[in-house]
Coordinates of C-alpha atoms in Angstrom, one line a residue:
X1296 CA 22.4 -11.4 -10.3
X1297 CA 23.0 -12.3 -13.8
X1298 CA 22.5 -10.4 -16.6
X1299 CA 21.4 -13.4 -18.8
X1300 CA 18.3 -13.9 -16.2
X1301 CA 17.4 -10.4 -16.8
X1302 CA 17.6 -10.4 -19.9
X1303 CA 15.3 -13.2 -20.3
X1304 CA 12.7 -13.0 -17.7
X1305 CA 12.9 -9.1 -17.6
X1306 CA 9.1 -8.9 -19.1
X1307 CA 6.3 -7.0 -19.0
X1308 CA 4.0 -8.8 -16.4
X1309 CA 1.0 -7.9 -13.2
X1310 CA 1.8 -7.4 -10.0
X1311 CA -0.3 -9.6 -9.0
X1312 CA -2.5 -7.7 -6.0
X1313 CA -5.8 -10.1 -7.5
X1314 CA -5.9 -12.8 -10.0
X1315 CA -7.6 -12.4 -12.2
X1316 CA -5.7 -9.3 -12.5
X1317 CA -7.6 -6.2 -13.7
X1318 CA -7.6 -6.4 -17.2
X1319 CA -8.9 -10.1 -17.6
X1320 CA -11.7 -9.4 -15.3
X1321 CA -14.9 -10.3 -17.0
X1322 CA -17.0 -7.1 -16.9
X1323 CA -19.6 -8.6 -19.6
X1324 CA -20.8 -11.1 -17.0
X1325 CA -20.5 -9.0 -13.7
X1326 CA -23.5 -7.2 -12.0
X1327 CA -24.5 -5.2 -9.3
X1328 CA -26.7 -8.2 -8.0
X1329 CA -23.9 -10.5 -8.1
X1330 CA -21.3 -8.5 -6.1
X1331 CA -24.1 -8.0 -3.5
X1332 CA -24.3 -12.2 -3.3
X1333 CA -20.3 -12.3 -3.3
X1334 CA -19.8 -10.1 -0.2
X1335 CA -23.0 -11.3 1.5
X1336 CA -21.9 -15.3 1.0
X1337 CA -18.3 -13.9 1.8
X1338 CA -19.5 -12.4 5.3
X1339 CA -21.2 -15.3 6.6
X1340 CA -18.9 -17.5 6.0
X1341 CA -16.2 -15.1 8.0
X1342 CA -15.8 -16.5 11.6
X1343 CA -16.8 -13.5 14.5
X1344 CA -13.8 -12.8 15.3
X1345 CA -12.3 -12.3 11.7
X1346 CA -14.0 -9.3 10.9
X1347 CA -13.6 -7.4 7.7
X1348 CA -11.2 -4.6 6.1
X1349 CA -12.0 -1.1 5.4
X1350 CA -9.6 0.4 2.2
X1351 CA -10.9 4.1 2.0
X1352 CA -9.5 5.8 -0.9
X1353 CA -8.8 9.6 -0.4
X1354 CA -7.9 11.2 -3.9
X1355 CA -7.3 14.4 -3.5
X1356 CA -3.4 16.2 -4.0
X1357 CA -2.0 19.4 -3.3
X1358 CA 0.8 18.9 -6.2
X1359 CA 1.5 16.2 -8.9
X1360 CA 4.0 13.4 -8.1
X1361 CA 5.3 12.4 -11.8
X1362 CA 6.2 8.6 -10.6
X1363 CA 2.3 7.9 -9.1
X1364 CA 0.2 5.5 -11.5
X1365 CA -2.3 6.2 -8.5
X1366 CA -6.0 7.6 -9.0
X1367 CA -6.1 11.6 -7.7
X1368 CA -7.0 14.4 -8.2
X1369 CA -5.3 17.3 -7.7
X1370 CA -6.5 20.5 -6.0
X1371 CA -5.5 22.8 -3.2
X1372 CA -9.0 23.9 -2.4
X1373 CA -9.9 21.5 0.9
X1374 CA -13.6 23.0 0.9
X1375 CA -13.2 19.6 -1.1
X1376 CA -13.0 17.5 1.7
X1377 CA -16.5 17.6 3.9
X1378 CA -18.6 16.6 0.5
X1379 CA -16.1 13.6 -0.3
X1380 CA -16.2 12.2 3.4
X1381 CA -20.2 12.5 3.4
X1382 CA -20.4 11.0 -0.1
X1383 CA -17.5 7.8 1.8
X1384 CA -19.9 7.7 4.5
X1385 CA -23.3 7.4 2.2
X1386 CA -21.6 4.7 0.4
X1387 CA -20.8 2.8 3.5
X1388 CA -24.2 3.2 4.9
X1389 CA -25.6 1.5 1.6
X1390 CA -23.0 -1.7 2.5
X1391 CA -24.7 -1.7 6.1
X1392 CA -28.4 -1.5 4.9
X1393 CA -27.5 -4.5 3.6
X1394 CA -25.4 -6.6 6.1
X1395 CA -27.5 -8.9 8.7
X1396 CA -25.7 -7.1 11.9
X1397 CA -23.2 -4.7 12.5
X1398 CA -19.7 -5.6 11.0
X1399 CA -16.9 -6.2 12.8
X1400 CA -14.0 -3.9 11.5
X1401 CA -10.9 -5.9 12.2
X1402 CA -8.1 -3.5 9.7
X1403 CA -8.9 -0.1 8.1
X1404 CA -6.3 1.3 5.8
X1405 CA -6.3 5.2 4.5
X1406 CA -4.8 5.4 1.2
X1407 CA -4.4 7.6 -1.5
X1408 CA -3.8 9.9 -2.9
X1409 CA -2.8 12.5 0.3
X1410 CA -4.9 11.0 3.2
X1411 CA -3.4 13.8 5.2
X1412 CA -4.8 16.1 2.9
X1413 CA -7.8 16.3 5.0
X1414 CA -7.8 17.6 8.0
X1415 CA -7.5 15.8 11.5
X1416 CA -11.1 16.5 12.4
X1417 CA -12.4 16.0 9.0
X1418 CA -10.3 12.4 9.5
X1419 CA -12.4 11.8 13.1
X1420 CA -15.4 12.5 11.4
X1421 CA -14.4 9.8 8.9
X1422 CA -13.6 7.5 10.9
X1423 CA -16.1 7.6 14.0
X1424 CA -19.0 7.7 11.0
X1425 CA -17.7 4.5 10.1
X1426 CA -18.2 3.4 13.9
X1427 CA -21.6 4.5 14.2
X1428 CA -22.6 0.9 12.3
X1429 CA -20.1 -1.4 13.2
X1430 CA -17.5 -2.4 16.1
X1431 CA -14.0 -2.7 16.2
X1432 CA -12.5 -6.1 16.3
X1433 CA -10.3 -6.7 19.3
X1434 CA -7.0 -7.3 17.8
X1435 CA -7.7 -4.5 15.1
X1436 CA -5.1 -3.0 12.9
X1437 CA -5.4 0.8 11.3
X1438 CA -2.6 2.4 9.3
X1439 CA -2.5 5.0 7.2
X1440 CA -0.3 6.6 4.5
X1441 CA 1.1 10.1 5.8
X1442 CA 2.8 12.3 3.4
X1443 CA 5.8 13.9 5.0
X1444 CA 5.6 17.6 4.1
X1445 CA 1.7 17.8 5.3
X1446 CA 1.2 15.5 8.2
X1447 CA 1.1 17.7 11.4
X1448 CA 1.5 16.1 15.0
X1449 CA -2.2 16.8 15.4
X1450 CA -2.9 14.3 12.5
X1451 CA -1.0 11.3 14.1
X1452 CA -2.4 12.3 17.5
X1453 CA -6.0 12.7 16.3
X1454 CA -5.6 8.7 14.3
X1455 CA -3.4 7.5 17.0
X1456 CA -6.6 8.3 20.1
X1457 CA -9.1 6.7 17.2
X1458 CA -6.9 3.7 17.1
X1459 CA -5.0 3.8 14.6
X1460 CA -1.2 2.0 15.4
X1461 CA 0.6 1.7 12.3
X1462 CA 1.7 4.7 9.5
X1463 CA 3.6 4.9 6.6
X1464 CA 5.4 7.8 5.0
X1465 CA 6.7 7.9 1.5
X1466 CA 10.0 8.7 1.2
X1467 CA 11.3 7.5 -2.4
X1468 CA 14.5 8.8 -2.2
X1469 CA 16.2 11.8 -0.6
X1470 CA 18.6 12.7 -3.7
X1471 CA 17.4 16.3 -4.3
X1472 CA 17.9 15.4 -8.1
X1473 CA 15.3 13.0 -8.2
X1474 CA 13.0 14.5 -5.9
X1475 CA 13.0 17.8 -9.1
X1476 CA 12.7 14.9 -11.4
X1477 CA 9.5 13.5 -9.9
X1478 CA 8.1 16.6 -8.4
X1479 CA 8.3 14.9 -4.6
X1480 CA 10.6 18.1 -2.9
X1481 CA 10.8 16.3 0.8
X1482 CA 14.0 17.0 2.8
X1483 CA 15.1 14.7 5.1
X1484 CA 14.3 16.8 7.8
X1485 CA 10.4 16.9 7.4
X1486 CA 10.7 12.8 7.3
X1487 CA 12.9 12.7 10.6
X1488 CA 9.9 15.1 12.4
X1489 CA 7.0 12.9 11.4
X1490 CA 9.2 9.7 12.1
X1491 CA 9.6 10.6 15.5
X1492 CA 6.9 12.7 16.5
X1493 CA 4.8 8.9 15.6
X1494 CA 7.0 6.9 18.1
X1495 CA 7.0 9.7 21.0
X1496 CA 3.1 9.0 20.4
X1497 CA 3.1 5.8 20.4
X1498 CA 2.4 4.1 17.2
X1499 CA 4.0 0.7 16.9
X1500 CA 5.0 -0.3 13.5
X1501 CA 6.3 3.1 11.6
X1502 CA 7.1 2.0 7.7
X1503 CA 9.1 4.1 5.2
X1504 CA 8.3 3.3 1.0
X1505 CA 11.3 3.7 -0.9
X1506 CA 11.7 3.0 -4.8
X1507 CA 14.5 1.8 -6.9
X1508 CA 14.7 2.6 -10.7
X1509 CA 13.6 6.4 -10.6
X1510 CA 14.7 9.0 -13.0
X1511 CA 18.4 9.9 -12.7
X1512 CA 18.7 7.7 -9.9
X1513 CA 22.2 6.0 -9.3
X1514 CA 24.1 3.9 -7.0
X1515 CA 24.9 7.0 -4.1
X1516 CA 21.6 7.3 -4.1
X1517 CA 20.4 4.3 -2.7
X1518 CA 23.2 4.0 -0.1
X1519 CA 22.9 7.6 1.0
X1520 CA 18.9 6.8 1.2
X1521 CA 19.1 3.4 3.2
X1522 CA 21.6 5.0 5.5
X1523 CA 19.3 8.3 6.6
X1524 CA 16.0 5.7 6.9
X1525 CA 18.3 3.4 9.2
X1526 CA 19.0 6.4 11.6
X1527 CA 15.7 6.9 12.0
X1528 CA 15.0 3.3 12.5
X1529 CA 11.3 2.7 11.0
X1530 CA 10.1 -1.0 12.0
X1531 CA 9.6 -1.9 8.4
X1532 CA 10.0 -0.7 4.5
X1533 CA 8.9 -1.0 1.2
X1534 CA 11.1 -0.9 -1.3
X1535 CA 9.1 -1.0 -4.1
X1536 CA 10.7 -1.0 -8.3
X1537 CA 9.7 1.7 -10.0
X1538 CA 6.7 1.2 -12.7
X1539 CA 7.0 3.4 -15.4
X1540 CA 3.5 3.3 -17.5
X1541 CA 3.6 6.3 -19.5
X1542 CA 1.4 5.0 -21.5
X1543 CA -1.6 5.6 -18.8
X1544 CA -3.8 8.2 -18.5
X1545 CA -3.4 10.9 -16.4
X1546 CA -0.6 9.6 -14.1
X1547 CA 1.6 12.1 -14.6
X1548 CA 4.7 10.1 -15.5
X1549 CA 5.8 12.4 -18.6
X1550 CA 8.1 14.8 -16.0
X1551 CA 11.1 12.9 -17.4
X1552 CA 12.6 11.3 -20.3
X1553 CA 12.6 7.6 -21.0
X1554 CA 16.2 7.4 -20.9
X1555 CA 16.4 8.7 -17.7
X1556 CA 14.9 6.3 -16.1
X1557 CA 17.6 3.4 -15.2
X1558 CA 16.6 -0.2 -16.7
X1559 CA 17.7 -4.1 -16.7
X1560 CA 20.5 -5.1 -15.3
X1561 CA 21.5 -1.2 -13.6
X1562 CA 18.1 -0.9 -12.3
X1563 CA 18.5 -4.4 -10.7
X1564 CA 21.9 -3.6 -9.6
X1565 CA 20.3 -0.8 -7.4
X1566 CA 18.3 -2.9 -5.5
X1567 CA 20.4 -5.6 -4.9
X1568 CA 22.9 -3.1 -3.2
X1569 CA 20.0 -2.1 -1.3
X1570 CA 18.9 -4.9 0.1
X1571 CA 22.3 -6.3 0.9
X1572 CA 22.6 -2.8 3.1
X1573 CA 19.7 -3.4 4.4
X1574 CA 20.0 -6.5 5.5
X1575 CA 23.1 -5.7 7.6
X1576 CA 21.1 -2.9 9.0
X1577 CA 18.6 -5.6 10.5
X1578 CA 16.0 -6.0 8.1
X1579 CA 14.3 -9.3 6.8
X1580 CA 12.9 -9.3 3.2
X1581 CA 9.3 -10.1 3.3
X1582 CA 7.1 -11.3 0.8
X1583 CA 8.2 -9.2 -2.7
X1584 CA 9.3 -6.0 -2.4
X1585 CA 9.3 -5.3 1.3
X1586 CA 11.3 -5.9 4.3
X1587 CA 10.8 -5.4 7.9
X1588 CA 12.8 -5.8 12.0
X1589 CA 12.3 -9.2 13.9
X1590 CA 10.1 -6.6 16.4
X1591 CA 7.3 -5.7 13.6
X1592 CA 4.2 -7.9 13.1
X1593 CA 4.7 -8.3 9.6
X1594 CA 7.9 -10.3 10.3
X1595 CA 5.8 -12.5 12.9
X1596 CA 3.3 -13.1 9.9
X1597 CA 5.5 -13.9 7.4
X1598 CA 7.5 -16.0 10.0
X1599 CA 4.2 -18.1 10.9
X1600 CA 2.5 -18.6 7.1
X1601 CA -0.1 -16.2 8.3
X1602 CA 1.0 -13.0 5.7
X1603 CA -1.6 -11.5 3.1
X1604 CA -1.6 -10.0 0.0
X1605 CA -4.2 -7.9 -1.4
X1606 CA -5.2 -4.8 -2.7
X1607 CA -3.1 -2.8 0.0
X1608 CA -0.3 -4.4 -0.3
X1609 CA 1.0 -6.9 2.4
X1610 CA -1.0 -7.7 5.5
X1611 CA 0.1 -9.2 8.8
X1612 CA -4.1 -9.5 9.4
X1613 CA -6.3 -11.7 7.0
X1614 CA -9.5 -11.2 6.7
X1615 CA -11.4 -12.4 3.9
X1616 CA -14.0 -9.7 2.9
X1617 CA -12.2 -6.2 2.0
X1618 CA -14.6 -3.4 1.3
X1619 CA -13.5 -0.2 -0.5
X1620 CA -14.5 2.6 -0.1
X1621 CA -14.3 5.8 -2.2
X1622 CA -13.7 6.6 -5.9
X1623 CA -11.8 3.9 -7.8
X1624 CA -11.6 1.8 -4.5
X1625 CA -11.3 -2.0 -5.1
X1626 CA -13.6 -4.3 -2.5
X1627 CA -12.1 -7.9 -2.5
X1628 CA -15.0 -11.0 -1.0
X1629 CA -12.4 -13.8 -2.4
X1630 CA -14.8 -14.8 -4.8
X1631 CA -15.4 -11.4 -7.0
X1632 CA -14.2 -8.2 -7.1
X1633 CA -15.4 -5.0 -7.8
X1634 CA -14.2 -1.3 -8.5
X1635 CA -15.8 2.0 -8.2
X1636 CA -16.2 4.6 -10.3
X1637 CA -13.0 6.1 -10.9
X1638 CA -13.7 9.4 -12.0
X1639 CA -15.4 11.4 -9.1
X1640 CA -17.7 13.2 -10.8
X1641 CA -19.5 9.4 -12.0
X1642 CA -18.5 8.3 -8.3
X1643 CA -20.6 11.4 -6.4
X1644 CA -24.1 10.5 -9.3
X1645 CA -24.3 6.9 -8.6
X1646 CA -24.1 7.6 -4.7
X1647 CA -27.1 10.5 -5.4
X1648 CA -29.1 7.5 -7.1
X1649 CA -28.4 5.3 -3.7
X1650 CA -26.4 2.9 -5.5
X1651 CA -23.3 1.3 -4.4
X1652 CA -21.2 3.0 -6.9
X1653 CA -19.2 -0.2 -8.4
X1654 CA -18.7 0.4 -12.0
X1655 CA -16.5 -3.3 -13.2
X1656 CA -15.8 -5.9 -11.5
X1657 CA -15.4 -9.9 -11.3
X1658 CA -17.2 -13.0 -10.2
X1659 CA -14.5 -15.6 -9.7
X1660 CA -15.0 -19.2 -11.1
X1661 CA -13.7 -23.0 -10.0
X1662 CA -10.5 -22.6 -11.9
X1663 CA -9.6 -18.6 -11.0
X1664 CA -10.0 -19.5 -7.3
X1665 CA -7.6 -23.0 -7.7
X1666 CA -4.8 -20.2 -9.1
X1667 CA -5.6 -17.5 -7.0
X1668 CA -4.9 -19.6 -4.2
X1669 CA -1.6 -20.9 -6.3
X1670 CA -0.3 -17.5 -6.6
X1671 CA -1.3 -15.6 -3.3
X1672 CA 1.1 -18.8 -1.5
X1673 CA 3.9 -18.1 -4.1
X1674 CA 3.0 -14.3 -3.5
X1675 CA 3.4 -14.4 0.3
X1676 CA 5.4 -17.3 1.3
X1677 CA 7.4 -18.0 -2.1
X1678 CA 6.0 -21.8 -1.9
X1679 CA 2.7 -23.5 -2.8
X1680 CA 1.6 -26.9 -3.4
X1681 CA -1.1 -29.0 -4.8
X1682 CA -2.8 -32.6 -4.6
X1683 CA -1.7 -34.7 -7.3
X1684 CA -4.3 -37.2 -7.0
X1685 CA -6.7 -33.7 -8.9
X1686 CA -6.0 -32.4 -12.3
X1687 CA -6.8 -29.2 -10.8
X1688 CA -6.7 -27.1 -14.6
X1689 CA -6.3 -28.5 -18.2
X1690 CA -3.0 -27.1 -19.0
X1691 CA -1.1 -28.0 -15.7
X1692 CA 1.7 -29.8 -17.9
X1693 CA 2.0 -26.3 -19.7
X1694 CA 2.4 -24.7 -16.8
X1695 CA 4.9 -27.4 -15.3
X1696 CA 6.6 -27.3 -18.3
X1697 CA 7.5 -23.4 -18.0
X1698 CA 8.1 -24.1 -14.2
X1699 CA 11.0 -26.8 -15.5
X1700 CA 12.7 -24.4 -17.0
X1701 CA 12.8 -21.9 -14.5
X1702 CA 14.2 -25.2 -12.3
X1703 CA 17.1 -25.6 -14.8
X1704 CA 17.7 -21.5 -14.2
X1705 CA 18.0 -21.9 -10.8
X1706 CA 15.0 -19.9 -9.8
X1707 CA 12.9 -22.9 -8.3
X1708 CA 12.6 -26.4 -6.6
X1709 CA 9.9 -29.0 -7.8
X1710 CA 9.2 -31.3 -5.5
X1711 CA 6.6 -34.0 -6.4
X1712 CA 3.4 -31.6 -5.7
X1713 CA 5.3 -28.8 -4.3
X1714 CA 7.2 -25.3 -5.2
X1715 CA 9.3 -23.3 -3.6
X1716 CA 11.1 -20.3 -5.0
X1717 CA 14.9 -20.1 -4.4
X1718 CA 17.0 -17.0 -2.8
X1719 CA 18.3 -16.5 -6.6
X1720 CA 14.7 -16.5 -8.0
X1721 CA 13.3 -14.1 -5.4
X1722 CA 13.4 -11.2 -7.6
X1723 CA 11.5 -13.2 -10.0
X1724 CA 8.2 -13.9 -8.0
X1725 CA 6.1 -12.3 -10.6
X1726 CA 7.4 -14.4 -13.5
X1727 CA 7.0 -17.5 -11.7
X1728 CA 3.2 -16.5 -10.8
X1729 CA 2.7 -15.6 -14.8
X1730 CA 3.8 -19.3 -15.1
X1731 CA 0.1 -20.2 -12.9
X1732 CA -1.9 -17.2 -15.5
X1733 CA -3.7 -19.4 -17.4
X1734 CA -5.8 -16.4 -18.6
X1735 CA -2.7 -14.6 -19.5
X1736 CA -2.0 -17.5 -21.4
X1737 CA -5.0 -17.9 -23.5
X1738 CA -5.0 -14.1 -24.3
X1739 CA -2.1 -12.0 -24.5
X1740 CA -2.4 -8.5 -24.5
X1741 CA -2.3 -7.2 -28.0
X1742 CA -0.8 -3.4 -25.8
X1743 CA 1.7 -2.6 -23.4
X1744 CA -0.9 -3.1 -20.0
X1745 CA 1.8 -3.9 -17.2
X1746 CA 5.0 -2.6 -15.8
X1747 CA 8.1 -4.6 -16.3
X1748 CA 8.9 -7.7 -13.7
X1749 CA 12.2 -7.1 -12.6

């Protein structure tokens, strides 16, 4: 990749899991009444057999990872646990009082945090309190993150007989350098047991997260790490960059030294060794950031147009109401958004109150829906288009303009009404959705707010 390109497009910019993206959201206007409209319009205008998403949030940390921008909170005392899955279970209660019928869960996703902090039959009460007002979908997806050093057989066998299909374990890298440097001590060995004690169960898509860019991390690395996830053969990865945000509080990234950290055209230079070794190794980059075998459904989706982006990550299974649940959870209707409280303390009064504990959040309007739509295509399928005979925003020939000269860089093709990102301008997705930010535009950020894009 060239260095030039780096130079220039290597930015500060979102990631792009909503637009608006978090900071632009406009709290002044949002209520509590207006979510409640959002999701409710959102649900009956989802066919039966869509269904809805569950993201439950579970905070809580035995030890500090210094790399995690993440919401947590870190404790070894699990007497923790039973009062935070009865306060998940209140709030989701308070979403059913107010749905017509029973929902149909179609995709629930564990994150954290440690999911497998808690115990497994803390976990089945979690889960089968969610069932007790709602149904499962019949094509429904569950996953969970797993953290290797913690998650016991019992835990994938307790998820797996609840449903649950899919799990991801983070890895990050298996240099025991950088594993001191951000406080993640894993050996290889704990990720091999957990790997394969999930397929001797069963489960059908196992996913690894790896990162590129950590502190002291160099070329070895990488290779040695690609090589020891391909003999275990997971169905798909995530091979996420780095963020380093310092500059937010409480994540923990202060383990390390700036210069440590490897940046522009050597932090690049990792990743594009990686994926050319994993490419050999079988697997097909998906979407930004993650790659996956022709077997996994994520491939399928990608394959067929049907992938989704959101605030998990990459979905093979749209659906288009997200509720989430826990502290700092984000719920997604497509037309607002809206975040709990992120301290837990805040998140446990507004639940004792029997209020859905939502503390910011967004209403969408005409123009934020046109470019949502604009940058979730480029997001997932690194095209979009548009109908010429609508001026669909006011500064469209700003934002072709800027798209023109990514054309004469090589990093797109504009076709009459259409877009479509280029191999070379792959690693450049964000930029070319920051092109579509029109409320980026209007209002730069006057502080450092995002990670950098490539």
């Amino acid at each position: 990749m060239s260095t030039t390109l780096i130079q220039k497009y290597n930015v500060p910019g979102p990631r792009y899991t909503s637009y608006p993206t978090v900071p632009y959201w406009d709290d002044d206007s949002f209520s509590a009444e207006g979510w409640k409209k959002s999701y409710i319009k959102s649900l009956s205008e989802s066919n039966a057999s869509e269904g809805i998403s569950l993201y439950i949030h579970l905070p809580f940390c035995e030890s500090l990872c210094t790399f995690c921008g993440c919401h947590k909170r870190i404790t070894k005392r699990h007497e923790v646990e039973n009062p935070y899955i009865e306060a998940v279970l209140k709030e989701w209660n308070l979403y059913c009082d107010v749905f017509p019928e029973k929902p149909l869960i179609r995709e629930i996703h564990l994150g954290g945090g440690t999911p497998t902090f808690f115990s497994p039959e803390n976990l089945e009460h979690l889960i089968n309190g969610i069932f007790k007002r709602a149904e499962k979908a019949p094509s429904h997806e569950f996953s969970f993150e797993g953290h290797p050093n913690n998650t016991t057989r019992e835990h994938l066998q307790k998820l797996y007989d609840l449903g649950f299909r899919r799990v991801s374990f983070g890895v990050q890298d298996y240099s025991e350098k950088v594993q001191k440097a951000i406080h993640r001590i894993q050996p290889f060995h704990n990720v091999a047991k957990v790997t394969f004690w999930a397929k001797e169960i069963g489960y059908t898509s196992i996913s690894h997260d790896l990162i590129f860019g950590l502190p002291f991390q160099t070329l070895e690395n990488i290779v040695d790490t690609i090589e020891k996830t391909k003999s275990l053969s997971p169905d798909r990865l995530a091979f996420y960059s780095y963020a380093h945000v310092p500059w937010i509080k409480g994540n923990g990234q202060r383990g390390f030294k700036d210069e440590d950290v490897p940046k522009d055209d050597e932090k690049r230079q990792l990743y594009e060794v990686g994926k050319q070794l994993l490419a050999k190794k079988g697997y097909h980059e998906i979407g930004m950031d993650h790659f996956a075998l022709k077997k996994d459904s994520m491939y399928d989706a990608f394959q067929q147009g049907k992938l989704h982006r959101n605030f998990m990550g990459y979905t093979s299974s749209k659906t288009q109401l997200m509720i989430g649940l826990g502290v700092s959870s984000i719920s997604d209707s497509w037309y607002g958004f809206a975040q709990n409280e992120k301290v837990l303390e805040d998140y446990y009064a507004r639940l004792e109150k029997n209020e859905i504990p939502v503390s910011k959040g967004h209403i969408l309007n005409d123009e934020d829906l046109i470019i949502r739509k604009h940058i979730l295509n480029l997001m997932c399928q690194f095209t979009t288009s548009w109908d010429e005979k609508h001026q669909y925003f006011e500064e469209l020939p700003e934002v072709l303009a800027q798209l023109r000269e990514m054309e004469n860089d090589g990093l797109l093709i504009i076709q009459k009404n259409t877009i479509t990102i280029t191999e070379k301008g792959k690693p450049f997705v964000r930029n070319v959705c920051m092109a579509f930010d029109l409320r980026l535009k209007r209002k730069a950020p006057q502080t450092q707010l995002f990670s950098m894009t490539v």
